[in-house]
Short mmCIF file of C-alpha atoms in Angstrom, two decimals:
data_model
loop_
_atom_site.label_atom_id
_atom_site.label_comp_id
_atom_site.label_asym_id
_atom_site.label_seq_id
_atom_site.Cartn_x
_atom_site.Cartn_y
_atom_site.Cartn_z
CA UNK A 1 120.42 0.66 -2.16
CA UNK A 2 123.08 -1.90 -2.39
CA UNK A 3 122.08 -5.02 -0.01
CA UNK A 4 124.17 -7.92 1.12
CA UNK A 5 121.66 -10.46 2.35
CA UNK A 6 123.93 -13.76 3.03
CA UNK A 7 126.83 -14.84 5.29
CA UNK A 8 128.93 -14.73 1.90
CA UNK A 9 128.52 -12.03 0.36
CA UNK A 10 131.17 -8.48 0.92
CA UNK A 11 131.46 -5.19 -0.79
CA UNK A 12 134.93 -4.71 -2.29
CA UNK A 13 137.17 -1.92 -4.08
CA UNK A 14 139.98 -2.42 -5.65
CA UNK A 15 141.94 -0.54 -8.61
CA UNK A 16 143.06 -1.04 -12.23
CA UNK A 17 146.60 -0.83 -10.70
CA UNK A 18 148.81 0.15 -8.05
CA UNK A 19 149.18 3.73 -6.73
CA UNK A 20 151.79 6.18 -7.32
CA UNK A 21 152.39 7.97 -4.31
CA UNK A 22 148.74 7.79 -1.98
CA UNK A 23 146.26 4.95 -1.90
CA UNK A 24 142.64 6.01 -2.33
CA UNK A 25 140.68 6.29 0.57
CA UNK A 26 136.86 5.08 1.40
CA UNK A 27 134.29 4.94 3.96
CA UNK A 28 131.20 2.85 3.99
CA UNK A 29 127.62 3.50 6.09
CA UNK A 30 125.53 0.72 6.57
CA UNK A 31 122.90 -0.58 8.78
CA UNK A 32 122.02 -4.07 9.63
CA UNK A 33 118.36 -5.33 9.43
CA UNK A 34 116.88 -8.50 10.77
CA UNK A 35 115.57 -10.69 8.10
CA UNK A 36 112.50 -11.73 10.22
CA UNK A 37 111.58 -8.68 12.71
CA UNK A 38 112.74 -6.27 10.16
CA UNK A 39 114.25 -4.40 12.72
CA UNK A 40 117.46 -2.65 12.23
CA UNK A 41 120.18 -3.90 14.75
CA UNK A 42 122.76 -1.69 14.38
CA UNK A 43 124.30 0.91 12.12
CA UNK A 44 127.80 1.15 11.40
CA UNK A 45 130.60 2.67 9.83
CA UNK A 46 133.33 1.56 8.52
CA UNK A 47 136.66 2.84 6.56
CA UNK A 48 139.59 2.19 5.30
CA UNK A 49 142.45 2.88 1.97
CA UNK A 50 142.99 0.69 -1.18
CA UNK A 51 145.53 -1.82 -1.65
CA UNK A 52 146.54 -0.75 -5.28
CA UNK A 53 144.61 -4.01 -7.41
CA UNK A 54 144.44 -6.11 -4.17
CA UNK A 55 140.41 -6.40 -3.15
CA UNK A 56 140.02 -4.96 0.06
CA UNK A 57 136.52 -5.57 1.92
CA UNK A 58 134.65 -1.91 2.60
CA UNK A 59 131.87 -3.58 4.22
CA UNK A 60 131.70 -6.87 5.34
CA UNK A 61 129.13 -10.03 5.22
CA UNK A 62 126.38 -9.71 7.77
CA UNK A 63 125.55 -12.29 10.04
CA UNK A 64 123.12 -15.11 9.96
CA UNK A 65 119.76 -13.75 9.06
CA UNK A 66 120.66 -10.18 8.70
CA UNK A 67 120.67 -7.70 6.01
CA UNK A 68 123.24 -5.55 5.62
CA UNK A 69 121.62 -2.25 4.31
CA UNK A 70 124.02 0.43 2.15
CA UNK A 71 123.71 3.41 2.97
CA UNK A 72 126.42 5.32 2.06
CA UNK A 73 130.04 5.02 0.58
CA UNK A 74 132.58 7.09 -0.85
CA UNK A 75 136.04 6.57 -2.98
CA UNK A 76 138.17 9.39 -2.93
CA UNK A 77 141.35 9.70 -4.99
CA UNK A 78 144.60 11.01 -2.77
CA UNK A 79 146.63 9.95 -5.41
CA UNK A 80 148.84 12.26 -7.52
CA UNK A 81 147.07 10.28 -10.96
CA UNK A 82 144.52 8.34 -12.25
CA UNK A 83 142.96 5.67 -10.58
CA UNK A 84 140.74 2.84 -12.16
CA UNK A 85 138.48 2.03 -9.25
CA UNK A 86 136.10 -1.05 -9.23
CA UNK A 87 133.34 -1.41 -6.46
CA UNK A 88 131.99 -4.91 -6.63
CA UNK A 89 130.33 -7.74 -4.99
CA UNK A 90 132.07 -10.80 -3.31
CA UNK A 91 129.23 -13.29 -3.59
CA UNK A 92 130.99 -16.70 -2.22
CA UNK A 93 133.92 -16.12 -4.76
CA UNK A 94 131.70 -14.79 -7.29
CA UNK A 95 133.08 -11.06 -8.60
CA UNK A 96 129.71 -8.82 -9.43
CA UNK A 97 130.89 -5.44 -10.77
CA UNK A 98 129.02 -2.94 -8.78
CA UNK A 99 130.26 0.78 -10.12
CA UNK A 100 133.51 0.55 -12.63
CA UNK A 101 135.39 4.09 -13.90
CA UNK A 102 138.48 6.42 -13.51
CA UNK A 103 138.43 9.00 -10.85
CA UNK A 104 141.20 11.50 -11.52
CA UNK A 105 143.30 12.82 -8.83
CA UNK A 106 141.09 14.65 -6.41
CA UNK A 107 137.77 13.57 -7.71
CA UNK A 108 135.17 11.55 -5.81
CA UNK A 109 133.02 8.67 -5.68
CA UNK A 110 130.33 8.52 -3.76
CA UNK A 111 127.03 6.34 -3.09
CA UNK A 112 124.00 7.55 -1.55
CA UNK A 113 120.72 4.74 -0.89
CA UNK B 1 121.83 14.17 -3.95
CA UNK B 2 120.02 11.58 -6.18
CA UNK B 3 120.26 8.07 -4.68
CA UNK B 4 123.20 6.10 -6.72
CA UNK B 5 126.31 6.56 -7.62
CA UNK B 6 128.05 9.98 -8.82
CA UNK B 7 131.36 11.35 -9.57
CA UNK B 8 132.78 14.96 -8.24
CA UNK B 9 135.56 16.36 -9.65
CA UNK B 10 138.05 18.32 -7.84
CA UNK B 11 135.63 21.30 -7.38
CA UNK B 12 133.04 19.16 -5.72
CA UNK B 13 130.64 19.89 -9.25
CA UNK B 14 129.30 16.21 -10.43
CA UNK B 15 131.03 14.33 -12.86
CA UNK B 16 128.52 11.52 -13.80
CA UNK B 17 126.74 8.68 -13.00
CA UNK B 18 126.70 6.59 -15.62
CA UNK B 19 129.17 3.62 -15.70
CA UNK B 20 127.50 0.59 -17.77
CA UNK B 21 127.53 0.21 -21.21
CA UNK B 22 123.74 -1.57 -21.07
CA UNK B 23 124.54 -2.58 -24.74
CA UNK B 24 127.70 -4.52 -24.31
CA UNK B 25 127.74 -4.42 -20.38
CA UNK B 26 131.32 -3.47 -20.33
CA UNK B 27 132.18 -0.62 -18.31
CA UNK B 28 133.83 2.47 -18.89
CA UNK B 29 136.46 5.20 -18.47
CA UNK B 30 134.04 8.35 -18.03
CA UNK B 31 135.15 11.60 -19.71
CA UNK B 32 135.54 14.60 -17.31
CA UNK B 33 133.60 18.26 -17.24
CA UNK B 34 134.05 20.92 -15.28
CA UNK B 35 131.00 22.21 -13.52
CA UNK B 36 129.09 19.21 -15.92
CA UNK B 37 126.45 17.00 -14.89
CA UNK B 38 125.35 14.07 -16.21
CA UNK B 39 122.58 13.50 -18.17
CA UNK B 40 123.27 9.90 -18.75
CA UNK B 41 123.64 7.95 -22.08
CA UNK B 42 121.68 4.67 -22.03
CA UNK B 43 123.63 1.91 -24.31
CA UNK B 44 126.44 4.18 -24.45
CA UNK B 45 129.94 3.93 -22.00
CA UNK B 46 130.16 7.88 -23.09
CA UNK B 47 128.60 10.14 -20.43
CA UNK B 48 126.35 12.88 -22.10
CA UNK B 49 128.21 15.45 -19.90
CA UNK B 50 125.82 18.45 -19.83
CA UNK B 51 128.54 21.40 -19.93
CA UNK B 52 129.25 24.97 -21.92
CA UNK B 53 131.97 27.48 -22.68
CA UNK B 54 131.38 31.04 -24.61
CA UNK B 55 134.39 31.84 -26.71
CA UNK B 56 134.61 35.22 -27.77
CA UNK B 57 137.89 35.57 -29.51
CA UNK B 58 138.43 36.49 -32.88
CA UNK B 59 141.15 35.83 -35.65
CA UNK B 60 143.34 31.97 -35.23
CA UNK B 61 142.43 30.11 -32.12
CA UNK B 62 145.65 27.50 -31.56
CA UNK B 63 145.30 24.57 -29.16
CA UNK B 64 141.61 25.81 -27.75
CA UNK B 65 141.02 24.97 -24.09
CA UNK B 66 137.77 24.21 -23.68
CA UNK B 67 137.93 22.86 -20.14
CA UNK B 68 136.51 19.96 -21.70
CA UNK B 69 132.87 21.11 -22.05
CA UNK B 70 130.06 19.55 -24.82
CA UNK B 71 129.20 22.78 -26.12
CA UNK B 72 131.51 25.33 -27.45
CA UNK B 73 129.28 28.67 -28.06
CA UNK B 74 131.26 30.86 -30.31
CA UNK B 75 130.07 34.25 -29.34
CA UNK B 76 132.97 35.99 -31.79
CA UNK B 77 132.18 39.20 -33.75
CA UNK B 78 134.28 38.58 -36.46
CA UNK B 79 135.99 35.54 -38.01
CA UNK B 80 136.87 33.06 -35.93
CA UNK B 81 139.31 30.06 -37.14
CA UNK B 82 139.83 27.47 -34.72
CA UNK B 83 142.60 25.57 -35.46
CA UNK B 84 142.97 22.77 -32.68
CA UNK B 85 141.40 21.97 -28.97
CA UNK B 86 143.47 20.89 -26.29
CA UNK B 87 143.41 16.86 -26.80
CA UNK B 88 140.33 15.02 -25.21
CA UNK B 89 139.78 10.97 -24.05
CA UNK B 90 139.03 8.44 -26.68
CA UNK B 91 135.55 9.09 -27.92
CA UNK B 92 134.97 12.17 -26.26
CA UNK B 93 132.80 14.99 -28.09
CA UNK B 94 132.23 17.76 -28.44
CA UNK B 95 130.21 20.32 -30.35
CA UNK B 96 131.20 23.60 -31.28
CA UNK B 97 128.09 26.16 -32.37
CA UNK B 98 127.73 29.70 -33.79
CA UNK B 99 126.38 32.45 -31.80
CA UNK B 100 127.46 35.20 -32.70
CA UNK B 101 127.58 37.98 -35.72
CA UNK B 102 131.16 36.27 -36.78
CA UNK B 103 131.55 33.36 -38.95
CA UNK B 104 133.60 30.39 -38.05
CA UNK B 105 135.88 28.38 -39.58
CA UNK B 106 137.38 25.34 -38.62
CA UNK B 107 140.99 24.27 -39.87
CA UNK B 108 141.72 21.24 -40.83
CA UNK B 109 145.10 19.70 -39.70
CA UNK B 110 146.42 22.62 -39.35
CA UNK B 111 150.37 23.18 -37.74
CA UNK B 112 149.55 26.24 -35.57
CA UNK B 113 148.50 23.48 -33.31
CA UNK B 114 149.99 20.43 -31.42
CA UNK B 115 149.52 17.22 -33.43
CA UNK B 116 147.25 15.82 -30.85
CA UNK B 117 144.70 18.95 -30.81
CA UNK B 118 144.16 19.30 -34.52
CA UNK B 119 140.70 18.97 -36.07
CA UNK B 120 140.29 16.41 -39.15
CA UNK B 121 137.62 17.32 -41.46
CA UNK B 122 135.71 15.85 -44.22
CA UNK B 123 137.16 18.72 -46.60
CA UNK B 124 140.52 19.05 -46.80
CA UNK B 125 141.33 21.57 -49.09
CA UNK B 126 140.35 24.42 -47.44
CA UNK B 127 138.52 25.44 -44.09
CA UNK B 128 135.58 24.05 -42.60
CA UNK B 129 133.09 26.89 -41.93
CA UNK B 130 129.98 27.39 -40.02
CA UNK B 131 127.94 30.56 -40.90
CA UNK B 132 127.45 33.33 -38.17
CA UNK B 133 125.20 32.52 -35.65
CA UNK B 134 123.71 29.35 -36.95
CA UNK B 135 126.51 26.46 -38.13
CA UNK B 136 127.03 23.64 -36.07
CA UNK B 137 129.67 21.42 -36.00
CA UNK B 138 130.76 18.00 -33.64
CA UNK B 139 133.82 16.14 -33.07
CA UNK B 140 134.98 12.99 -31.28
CA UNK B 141 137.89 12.37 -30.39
CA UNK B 142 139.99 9.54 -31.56
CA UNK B 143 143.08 8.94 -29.36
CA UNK B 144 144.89 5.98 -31.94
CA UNK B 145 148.22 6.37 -31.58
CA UNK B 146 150.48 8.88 -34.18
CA UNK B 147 146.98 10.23 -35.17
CA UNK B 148 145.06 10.94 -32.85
CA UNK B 149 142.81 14.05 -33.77
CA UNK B 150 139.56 15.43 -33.17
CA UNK B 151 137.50 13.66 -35.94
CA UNK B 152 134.32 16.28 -37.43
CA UNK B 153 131.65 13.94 -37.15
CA UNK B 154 128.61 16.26 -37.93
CA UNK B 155 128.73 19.46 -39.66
CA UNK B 156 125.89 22.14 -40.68
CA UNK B 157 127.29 25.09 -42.30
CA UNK B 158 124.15 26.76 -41.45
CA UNK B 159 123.30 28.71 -44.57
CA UNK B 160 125.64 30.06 -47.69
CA UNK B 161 128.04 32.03 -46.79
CA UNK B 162 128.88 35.14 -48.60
CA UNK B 163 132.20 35.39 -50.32
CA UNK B 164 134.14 38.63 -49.97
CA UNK B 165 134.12 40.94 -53.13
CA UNK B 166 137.95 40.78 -54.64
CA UNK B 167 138.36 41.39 -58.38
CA UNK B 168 141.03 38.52 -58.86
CA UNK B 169 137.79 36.34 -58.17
CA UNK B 170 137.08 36.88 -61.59
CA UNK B 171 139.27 35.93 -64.50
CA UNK B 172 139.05 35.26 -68.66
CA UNK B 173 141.14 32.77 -70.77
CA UNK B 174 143.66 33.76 -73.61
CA UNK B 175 143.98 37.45 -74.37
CA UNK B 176 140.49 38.27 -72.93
CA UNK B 177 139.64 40.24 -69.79
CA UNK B 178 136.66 40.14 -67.76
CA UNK B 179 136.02 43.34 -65.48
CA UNK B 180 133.49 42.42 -62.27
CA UNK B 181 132.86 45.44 -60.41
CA UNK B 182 131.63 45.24 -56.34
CA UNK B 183 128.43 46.41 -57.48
CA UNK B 184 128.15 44.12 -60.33
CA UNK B 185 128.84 40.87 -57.55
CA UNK B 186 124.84 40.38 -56.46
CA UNK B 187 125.61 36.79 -55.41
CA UNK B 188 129.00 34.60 -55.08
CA UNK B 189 128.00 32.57 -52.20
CA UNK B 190 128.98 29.03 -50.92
CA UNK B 191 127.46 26.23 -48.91
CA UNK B 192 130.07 22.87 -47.83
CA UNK B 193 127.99 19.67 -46.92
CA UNK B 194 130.47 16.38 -46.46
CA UNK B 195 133.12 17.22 -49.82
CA UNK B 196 130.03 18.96 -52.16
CA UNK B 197 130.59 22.42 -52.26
CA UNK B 198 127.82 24.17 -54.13
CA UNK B 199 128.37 27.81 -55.71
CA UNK B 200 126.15 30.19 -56.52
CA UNK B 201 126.92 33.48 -58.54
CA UNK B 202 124.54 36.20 -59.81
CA UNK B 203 126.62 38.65 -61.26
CA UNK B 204 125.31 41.80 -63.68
CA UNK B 205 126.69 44.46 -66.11
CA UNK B 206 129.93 42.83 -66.27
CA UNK B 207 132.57 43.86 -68.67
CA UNK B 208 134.16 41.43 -71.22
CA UNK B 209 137.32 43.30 -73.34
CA UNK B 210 140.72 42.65 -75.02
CA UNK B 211 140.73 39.29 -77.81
CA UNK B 212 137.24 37.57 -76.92
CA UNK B 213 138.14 34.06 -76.01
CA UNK B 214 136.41 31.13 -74.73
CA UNK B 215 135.83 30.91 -70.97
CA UNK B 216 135.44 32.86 -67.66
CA UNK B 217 136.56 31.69 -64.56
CA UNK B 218 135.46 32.43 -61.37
CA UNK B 219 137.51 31.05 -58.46
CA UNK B 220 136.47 28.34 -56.77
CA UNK B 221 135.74 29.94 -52.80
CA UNK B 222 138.10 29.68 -50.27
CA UNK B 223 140.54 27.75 -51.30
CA UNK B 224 139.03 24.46 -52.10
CA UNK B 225 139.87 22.81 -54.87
CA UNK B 226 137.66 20.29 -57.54
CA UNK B 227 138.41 16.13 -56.56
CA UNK B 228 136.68 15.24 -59.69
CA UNK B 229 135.23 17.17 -63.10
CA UNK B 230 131.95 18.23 -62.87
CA UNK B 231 129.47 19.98 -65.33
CA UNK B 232 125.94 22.03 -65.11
CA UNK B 233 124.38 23.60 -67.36
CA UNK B 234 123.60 27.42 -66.73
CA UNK B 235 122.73 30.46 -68.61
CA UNK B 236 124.02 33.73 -69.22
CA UNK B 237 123.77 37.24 -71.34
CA UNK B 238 126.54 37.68 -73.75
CA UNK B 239 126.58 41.34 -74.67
CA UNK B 240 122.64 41.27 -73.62
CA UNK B 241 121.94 38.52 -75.79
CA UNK B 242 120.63 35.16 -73.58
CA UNK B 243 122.89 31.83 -74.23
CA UNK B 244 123.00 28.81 -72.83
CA UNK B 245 126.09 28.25 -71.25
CA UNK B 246 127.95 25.44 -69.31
CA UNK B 247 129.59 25.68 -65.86
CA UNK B 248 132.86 23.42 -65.39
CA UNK B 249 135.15 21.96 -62.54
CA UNK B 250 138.29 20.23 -63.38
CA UNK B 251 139.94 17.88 -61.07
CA UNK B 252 142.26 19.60 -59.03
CA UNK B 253 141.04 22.88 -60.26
CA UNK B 254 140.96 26.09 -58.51
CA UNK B 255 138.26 27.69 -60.93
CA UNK B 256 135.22 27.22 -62.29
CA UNK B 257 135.06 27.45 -66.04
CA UNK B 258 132.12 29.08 -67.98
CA UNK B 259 131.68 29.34 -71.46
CA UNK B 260 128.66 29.30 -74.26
CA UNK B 261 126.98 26.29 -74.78
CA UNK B 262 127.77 26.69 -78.42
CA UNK B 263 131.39 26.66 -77.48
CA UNK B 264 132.02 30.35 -79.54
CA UNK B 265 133.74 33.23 -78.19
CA UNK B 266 132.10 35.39 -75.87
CA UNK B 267 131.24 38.67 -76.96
CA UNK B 268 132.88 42.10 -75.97
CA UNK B 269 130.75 44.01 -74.27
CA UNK B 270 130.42 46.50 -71.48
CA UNK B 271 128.20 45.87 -68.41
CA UNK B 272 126.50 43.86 -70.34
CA UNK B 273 127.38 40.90 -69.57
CA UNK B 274 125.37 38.69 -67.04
CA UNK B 275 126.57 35.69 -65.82
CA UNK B 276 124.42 32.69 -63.58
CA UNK B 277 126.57 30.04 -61.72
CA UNK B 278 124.62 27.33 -59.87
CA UNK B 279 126.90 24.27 -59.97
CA UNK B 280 127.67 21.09 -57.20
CA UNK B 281 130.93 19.44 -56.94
CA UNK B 282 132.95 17.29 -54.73
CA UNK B 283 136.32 19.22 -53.39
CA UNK B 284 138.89 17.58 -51.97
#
């Protein structure tokens, strides 16, 4: 399970460099838990492409007191080559590699919690 | 689906899971296998990609694909010589086993293949074998630039191998002649670990005519050739009478020499001359 627990802290992809022809295209499932009930508050999805080696956010911070549970995510390459794909952490400016490798074209990524 | 992350390839079979070099915590580019999974590789940026292919073909084998599997199964009846795999990713291994009733050999550098798919061996003078249904050999794959080959890493032969009965095998300096019949051949066997090849002979009621000279030779098997001189001590019957005798490589050489340890001529005889080779010596 991948957790994101303050008001600074994201999930990002990005790639080793820009796209030939497709960007690569995710989705993220995630559910949001209170920090002091424990209750879970919502559950979302979210989704999006790549912006060749320009972070984009897959799932965002969570609010004030709330943890933002992982549940799911996938990376899948559309692109007609290689792609170097990097999932990591945004922790106030601070880059955590998460998951680091090359998909080739038509492979997958995915996360399950 | 095991909570974490994992690969699929483009047929939806997982790719792998692992991603972190633990050692050096740098991550890596992940080698591919069809229909693999992953059996991770703790410390290592290589997945341990859990994949097979059963090749069955016989005679040269140029620019094998493999489809990128760990384990080649060679499932050939007769010889077998590989002579290059399709070209892997930096590091990437594989491991090519015998499983079937045909031996087989591995060539090294050899042009019936694209530069990029060739095998590099240890030896280099002749092939690389692995004996019928039990050698074992592994490459990795190293992608420098202008040389990149598939490197032998590990290699078992397995057990000797048996060399083929062919009476140019057997030859006799100066004016003297040396007559080895099939039936005469009991042993002329072989066994390649890293550049020492060791021979063994065991041949009987041999035939030594024309001007008795010196030395016997007995070629060196398959091909390879001595990388430095070498000398054992053996034994042998000359005309039914027991001699010690010495066994000889020369660098470069394509035979190996055998003479009494006396250093007279051999005597003329017929089938009755019995010869013992046991002798170790780095080929090149």
């Amino acid at each position: 399970m991948i957790i994101l627990d303050a008001t600074n802290k994201s999930l990002e992809v990005l790639l080793g460099g820009a796209i030939t022809t497709n960007q690569l295209i995710w989705t993220a499932s995630y559910v949001d838990v209170s920090q002091s009930t424990f209750a879970a508050s919502a559950a979302s999805e979210a989704d999006g492409v790549t912006n060749n080696t320009t972070a984009v956010t897959m799932v965002a911070a969570p609010a004030a007191s709330v943890s933002r549970q992982i549940k799911f995510l996938s990376v899948h390459n559309a692109d007609t080559v290689a792609a170097t794909v990097t999932i990591r952490i945004n922790n106030g400016g601070t880059f955590r590699t998460v998951w680091k490798a090359t998909l080739q074209t038509l492979e997958t990524l995915q996360f399950v919690a | 689906m095991p909570a974490g992350f994992t690969a699929f390839d483009v047929n939806g079979d997982i790719k792998t899971s692992a991603v972190v070099n633990l050692s050096t915590g740098v991550t890596g580019v992940l080698p591919i296998a069809n229909g693999g999974t992953n059996a991770s590789a703790p410390g290592s940026a290589q997945a341990n990609i859990n994949s097979q292919i059963s090749i069955t073909t016989t005679g040269n084998i140029d620019d094998l694909d493999f489809g990128n599997a760990s384990l080649i199964r060679m499932n050939n009846s007769g010889l077998s010589t590989i002579r290059g795999l399709l070209a892997g990713t930096n590091g990437q291994r594989v491991t090519i086993i015998s499983v079937g009733g045909g031996q087989v050999d591995l060539a090294h550098e050899n042009t019936g293949s694209l530069a990029s798919n060739r095998l590099h061996n240890f030896a280099t003078s002749a092939n690389t074998s692995l004996a019928a249904g039990c050698g074992v050999a592994t490459y990795q794959y190293d992608g420098t630039a202008l040389q990149a080959r598939w490197k032998l890493i590990e290699h078992f032969q397995g057990d000797f191998i048996d060399v083929a009965y062919s009476a140019g095998n057997f030859t006799a300096g100066g004016s003297m002649t040396w007559t080895v019949d099939a039936g005469d051949q009991i042993t002329y066997a072989y066994y390649l670990s890293g550049r020492i090849l060791t021979v063994v002979t065991y041949l009987d009621t041999t035939s030594i005519g024309g001007t008795p000279a010196l030395q016997l030779f007995i070629a060196i098997p398959v091909g390879f050739t001595a990388s430095r001189k070498f000398q054992n001590v053996s034994t042998l019957f000359d005309n039914g009478v027991f001699a010690l005798a010495y066994v000889r490589v020369s660098v470069s050489g394509t035979t190996i020499e055998i003479g009494r340890g006396d250093t007279t001529n051999l005597t003329a005889s017929t089938n009755n001359t019995y010869i013992r080779v046991l002798i170790a010596f780095s080929v090149n």
